[in-house]
Amino acid sequence: MEELNTEPKEKCGETNESNLETKPGLLIINSYLNQINPDLQDVQSDIKEVVGKQKLLIDAMLKENEELSNLLNESEVQNMFLSIKHCHGQLVELKKKLMFLHKKTMTLEKRANVLRVAKQREALQREHQKESMLVREQELISKQT
Protein backbone atom coordinates (compact mmCIF):
# COMPACT_ATOMS: atom_id res chain seq x y z
CA MET A 1 0.00 0.00 0.00
CA GLU A 2 2.91 2.29 0.52
CA GLU A 3 3.66 2.10 -3.20
CA LEU A 4 0.38 3.79 -3.91
CA ASN A 5 1.31 6.63 -1.61
CA THR A 6 2.66 9.38 -3.90
CA GLU A 7 3.81 11.72 -1.19
CA PRO A 8 7.41 11.53 0.05
CA LYS A 9 8.17 9.42 3.10
CA GLU A 10 9.37 12.45 4.97
CA LYS A 11 5.86 13.07 6.13
CA CYS A 12 5.77 10.23 8.64
CA GLY A 13 2.59 11.34 10.34
CA GLU A 14 0.56 11.03 7.20
CA THR A 15 2.14 7.67 6.26
CA ASN A 16 1.20 6.21 9.64
CA GLU A 17 -2.35 7.44 9.22
CA SER A 18 -2.63 5.79 5.77
CA ASN A 19 -1.32 2.49 7.24
CA LEU A 20 -4.02 2.65 9.90
CA GLU A 21 -6.62 3.33 7.27
CA THR A 22 -5.50 0.37 5.13
CA LYS A 23 -5.54 -2.15 7.94
CA PRO A 24 -9.28 -1.78 8.60
CA GLY A 25 -9.83 -2.01 4.84
CA LEU A 26 -7.83 -5.21 4.74
CA LEU A 27 -9.77 -6.52 7.70
CA ILE A 28 -13.05 -5.88 5.91
CA ILE A 29 -11.80 -7.59 2.76
CA ASN A 30 -10.48 -10.57 4.72
CA SER A 31 -13.75 -10.96 6.64
CA TYR A 32 -15.69 -10.76 3.37
CA LEU A 33 -13.45 -13.39 1.80
CA ASN A 34 -13.85 -15.60 4.87
CA GLN A 35 -17.63 -15.35 4.53
CA ILE A 36 -17.57 -16.21 0.84
CA ASN A 37 -14.93 -18.95 1.08
CA PRO A 38 -17.28 -21.77 2.30
CA ASP A 39 -19.73 -20.97 -0.50
CA LEU A 40 -16.92 -20.98 -3.02
CA GLN A 41 -15.65 -24.30 -1.71
CA ASP A 42 -19.15 -25.78 -1.98
CA VAL A 43 -19.45 -24.54 -5.53
CA GLN A 44 -15.99 -25.86 -6.34
CA SER A 45 -16.84 -29.31 -4.97
CA ASP A 46 -20.13 -29.29 -6.92
CA ILE A 47 -18.24 -28.42 -10.09
CA LYS A 48 -15.73 -31.21 -9.45
CA GLU A 49 -18.61 -33.65 -8.92
CA VAL A 50 -20.34 -32.58 -12.15
CA VAL A 51 -17.07 -32.83 -14.10
CA GLY A 52 -16.48 -36.30 -12.68
CA LYS A 53 -19.96 -37.43 -13.68
CA GLN A 54 -19.45 -35.89 -17.12
CA LYS A 55 -16.23 -37.85 -17.58
CA LEU A 56 -17.99 -41.07 -16.57
CA LEU A 57 -20.80 -40.40 -19.05
CA ILE A 58 -18.36 -39.58 -21.83
CA ASP A 59 -16.42 -42.79 -21.14
CA ALA A 60 -19.64 -44.83 -21.16
CA MET A 61 -20.77 -43.19 -24.40
CA LEU A 62 -17.41 -43.87 -26.05
CA LYS A 63 -17.59 -47.53 -25.02
CA GLU A 64 -21.12 -47.85 -26.40
CA ASN A 65 -20.07 -46.19 -29.66
CA GLU A 66 -17.14 -48.56 -29.95
CA GLU A 67 -19.39 -51.59 -29.32
CA LEU A 68 -21.91 -50.34 -31.86
CA SER A 69 -19.26 -49.77 -34.51
CA ASN A 70 -17.90 -53.27 -33.83
CA LEU A 71 -21.37 -54.71 -34.26
CA LEU A 72 -22.00 -52.80 -37.46
CA ASN A 73 -18.76 -54.11 -38.91
CA GLU A 74 -19.86 -57.69 -38.53
CA SER A 75 -21.03 -59.14 -41.84
CA GLU A 76 -23.96 -60.93 -40.24
CA VAL A 77 -25.47 -57.65 -39.09
CA GLN A 78 -24.82 -56.05 -42.45
CA ASN A 79 -26.54 -58.94 -44.21
CA MET A 80 -29.48 -58.61 -41.85
CA PHE A 81 -29.77 -54.89 -42.61
CA LEU A 82 -29.62 -55.60 -46.35
CA SER A 83 -32.36 -58.20 -45.93
CA ILE A 84 -34.47 -55.73 -43.96
CA LYS A 85 -33.99 -53.09 -46.65
CA HIS A 86 -34.98 -55.58 -49.36
CA CYS A 87 -38.08 -56.69 -47.44
CA HIS A 88 -39.05 -53.09 -46.83
CA GLY A 89 -38.85 -52.39 -50.56
CA GLN A 90 -41.06 -55.40 -51.28
CA LEU A 91 -43.58 -54.22 -48.68
CA VAL A 92 -43.69 -50.77 -50.24
CA GLU A 93 -44.32 -52.29 -53.68
CA LEU A 94 -47.02 -54.57 -52.28
CA LYS A 95 -48.68 -51.62 -50.58
CA LYS A 96 -48.70 -49.71 -53.88
CA LYS A 97 -50.28 -52.69 -55.66
CA LEU A 98 -52.90 -53.09 -52.95
CA MET A 99 -53.77 -49.39 -53.15
CA PHE A 100 -54.10 -49.70 -56.94
CA LEU A 101 -56.32 -52.80 -56.60
CA HIS A 102 -58.47 -51.07 -53.98
CA LYS A 103 -58.92 -48.07 -56.27
CA LYS A 104 -59.77 -50.32 -59.20
CA THR A 105 -62.24 -52.32 -57.06
CA MET A 106 -63.99 -49.16 -55.94
CA THR A 107 -64.39 -47.93 -59.53
CA LEU A 108 -65.72 -51.34 -60.63
CA GLU A 109 -68.21 -51.39 -57.74
CA LYS A 110 -69.42 -47.91 -58.73
CA ARG A 111 -69.81 -49.04 -62.33
CA ALA A 112 -71.68 -52.18 -61.26
CA ASN A 113 -73.98 -50.01 -59.15
CA VAL A 114 -74.68 -47.72 -62.09
CA LEU A 115 -75.41 -50.72 -64.36
CA ARG A 116 -77.70 -52.29 -61.75
CA VAL A 117 -79.64 -49.05 -61.38
CA ALA A 118 -79.91 -48.73 -65.16
CA LYS A 119 -81.20 -52.32 -65.50
CA GLN A 120 -83.75 -51.73 -62.77
CA ARG A 121 -84.89 -48.59 -64.53
CA GLU A 122 -85.20 -50.49 -67.84
CA ALA A 123 -87.13 -53.27 -66.11
CA LEU A 124 -89.49 -50.71 -64.58
CA GLN A 125 -89.97 -49.06 -67.96
CA ARG A 126 -90.72 -52.42 -69.61
CA GLU A 127 -93.19 -53.26 -66.83
CA HIS A 128 -94.77 -49.86 -67.19
CA GLN A 129 -95.00 -50.34 -70.97
CA LYS A 130 -96.61 -53.77 -70.52
CA GLU A 131 -99.16 -52.33 -68.13
CA SER A 132 -99.92 -49.46 -70.48
CA MET A 133 -100.24 -51.95 -73.35
CA LEU A 134 -102.64 -54.10 -71.28
CA VAL A 135 -104.66 -51.05 -70.33
CA ARG A 136 -104.81 -49.99 -73.97
CA GLU A 137 -105.83 -53.46 -75.10
CA GLN A 138 -108.60 -53.54 -72.52
CA GLU A 139 -109.78 -50.14 -73.67
CA LEU A 140 -109.82 -51.35 -77.26
CA ILE A 141 -111.66 -54.53 -76.28
CA SER A 142 -114.17 -52.56 -74.27
CA LYS A 143 -114.73 -50.16 -77.20
CA GLN A 144 -115.38 -53.03 -79.56
CA THR A 145 -118.00 -54.53 -77.36
mmCIF file of C-alpha atoms in Angstrom, residues 49-144:
data_model
loop_
_atom_site.group_PDB
_atom_site.id
_atom_site.type_symbol
_atom_site.label_atom_id
_atom_site.label_comp_id
_atom_site.label_asym_id
_atom_site.label_seq_id
_atom_site.Cartn_x
_atom_site.Cartn_y
_atom_site.Cartn_z
ATOM 1 C CA GLU A 49 -18.606 -33.652 -8.920
ATOM 2 C CA VAL A 50 -20.335 -32.577 -12.152
ATOM 3 C CA VAL A 51 -17.074 -32.826 -14.101
ATOM 4 C CA GLY A 52 -16.484 -36.302 -12.679
ATOM 5 C CA LYS A 53 -19.958 -37.429 -13.683
ATOM 6 C CA GLN A 54 -19.445 -35.894 -17.116
ATOM 7 C CA LYS A 55 -16.231 -37.847 -17.579
ATOM 8 C CA LEU A 56 -17.986 -41.069 -16.574
ATOM 9 C CA LEU A 57 -20.802 -40.405 -19.052
ATOM 10 C CA ILE A 58 -18.363 -39.577 -21.829
ATOM 11 C CA ASP A 59 -16.425 -42.793 -21.145
ATOM 12 C CA ALA A 60 -19.640 -44.833 -21.159
ATOM 13 C CA MET A 61 -20.769 -43.194 -24.401
ATOM 14 C CA LEU A 62 -17.408 -43.873 -26.053
ATOM 15 C CA LYS A 63 -17.587 -47.532 -25.018
ATOM 16 C CA GLU A 64 -21.118 -47.849 -26.403
ATOM 17 C CA ASN A 65 -20.069 -46.186 -29.664
ATOM 18 C CA GLU A 66 -17.142 -48.564 -29.952
ATOM 19 C CA GLU A 67 -19.392 -51.585 -29.316
ATOM 20 C CA LEU A 68 -21.906 -50.336 -31.860
ATOM 21 C CA SER A 69 -19.258 -49.766 -34.508
ATOM 22 C CA ASN A 70 -17.896 -53.270 -33.833
ATOM 23 C CA LEU A 71 -21.371 -54.714 -34.261
ATOM 24 C CA LEU A 72 -21.998 -52.799 -37.464
ATOM 25 C CA ASN A 73 -18.759 -54.105 -38.906
ATOM 26 C CA GLU A 74 -19.861 -57.691 -38.529
ATOM 27 C CA SER A 75 -21.030 -59.144 -41.835
ATOM 28 C CA GLU A 76 -23.962 -60.930 -40.235
ATOM 29 C CA VAL A 77 -25.474 -57.652 -39.092
ATOM 30 C CA GLN A 78 -24.818 -56.045 -42.453
ATOM 31 C CA ASN A 79 -26.544 -58.939 -44.209
ATOM 32 C CA MET A 80 -29.480 -58.606 -41.853
ATOM 33 C CA PHE A 81 -29.768 -54.886 -42.615
ATOM 34 C CA LEU A 82 -29.620 -55.605 -46.353
ATOM 35 C CA SER A 83 -32.364 -58.201 -45.929
ATOM 36 C CA ILE A 84 -34.467 -55.733 -43.957
ATOM 37 C CA LYS A 85 -33.988 -53.085 -46.649
ATOM 38 C CA HIS A 86 -34.985 -55.575 -49.364
ATOM 39 C CA CYS A 87 -38.085 -56.690 -47.444
ATOM 40 C CA HIS A 88 -39.053 -53.085 -46.828
ATOM 41 C CA GLY A 89 -38.845 -52.393 -50.559
ATOM 42 C CA GLN A 90 -41.061 -55.403 -51.282
ATOM 43 C CA LEU A 91 -43.577 -54.224 -48.684
ATOM 44 C CA VAL A 92 -43.689 -50.769 -50.237
ATOM 45 C CA GLU A 93 -44.323 -52.286 -53.684
ATOM 46 C CA LEU A 94 -47.018 -54.574 -52.278
ATOM 47 C CA LYS A 95 -48.676 -51.624 -50.576
ATOM 48 C CA LYS A 96 -48.704 -49.706 -53.879
ATOM 49 C CA LYS A 97 -50.277 -52.688 -55.659
ATOM 50 C CA LEU A 98 -52.897 -53.088 -52.949
ATOM 51 C CA MET A 99 -53.770 -49.390 -53.153
ATOM 52 C CA PHE A 100 -54.103 -49.698 -56.941
ATOM 53 C CA LEU A 101 -56.319 -52.798 -56.601
ATOM 54 C CA HIS A 102 -58.468 -51.070 -53.981
ATOM 55 C CA LYS A 103 -58.919 -48.067 -56.266
ATOM 56 C CA LYS A 104 -59.775 -50.321 -59.200
ATOM 57 C CA THR A 105 -62.243 -52.321 -57.064
ATOM 58 C CA MET A 106 -63.989 -49.155 -55.942
ATOM 59 C CA THR A 107 -64.393 -47.925 -59.531
ATOM 60 C CA LEU A 108 -65.722 -51.345 -60.627
ATOM 61 C CA GLU A 109 -68.208 -51.385 -57.741
ATOM 62 C CA LYS A 110 -69.425 -47.914 -58.732
ATOM 63 C CA ARG A 111 -69.805 -49.035 -62.325
ATOM 64 C CA ALA A 112 -71.678 -52.177 -61.262
ATOM 65 C CA ASN A 113 -73.977 -50.014 -59.152
ATOM 66 C CA VAL A 114 -74.678 -47.719 -62.086
ATOM 67 C CA LEU A 115 -75.414 -50.716 -64.360
ATOM 68 C CA ARG A 116 -77.695 -52.290 -61.748
ATOM 69 C CA VAL A 117 -79.636 -49.051 -61.376
ATOM 70 C CA ALA A 118 -79.906 -48.732 -65.158
ATOM 71 C CA LYS A 119 -81.204 -52.320 -65.502
ATOM 72 C CA GLN A 120 -83.754 -51.728 -62.765
ATOM 73 C CA ARG A 121 -84.891 -48.587 -64.532
ATOM 74 C CA GLU A 122 -85.196 -50.486 -67.837
ATOM 75 C CA ALA A 123 -87.135 -53.272 -66.107
ATOM 76 C CA LEU A 124 -89.492 -50.715 -64.580
ATOM 77 C CA GLN A 125 -89.968 -49.062 -67.957
ATOM 78 C CA ARG A 126 -90.716 -52.417 -69.608
ATOM 79 C CA GLU A 127 -93.189 -53.256 -66.827
ATOM 80 C CA HIS A 128 -94.771 -49.861 -67.186
ATOM 81 C CA GLN A 129 -95.000 -50.343 -70.969
ATOM 82 C CA LYS A 130 -96.609 -53.769 -70.521
ATOM 83 C CA GLU A 131 -99.157 -52.325 -68.131
ATOM 84 C CA SER A 132 -99.924 -49.461 -70.475
ATOM 85 C CA MET A 133 -100.245 -51.947 -73.354
ATOM 86 C CA LEU A 134 -102.644 -54.100 -71.283
ATOM 87 C CA VAL A 135 -104.665 -51.046 -70.332
ATOM 88 C CA ARG A 136 -104.805 -49.986 -73.972
ATOM 89 C CA GLU A 137 -105.828 -53.464 -75.101
ATOM 90 C CA GLN A 138 -108.595 -53.544 -72.523
ATOM 91 C CA GLU A 139 -109.780 -50.138 -73.668
ATOM 92 C CA LEU A 140 -109.816 -51.353 -77.263
ATOM 93 C CA ILE A 141 -111.662 -54.532 -76.275
ATOM 94 C CA SER A 142 -114.170 -52.558 -74.270
ATOM 95 C CA LYS A 143 -114.730 -50.155 -77.198
ATOM 96 C CA GLN A 144 -115.378 -53.033 -79.564
#
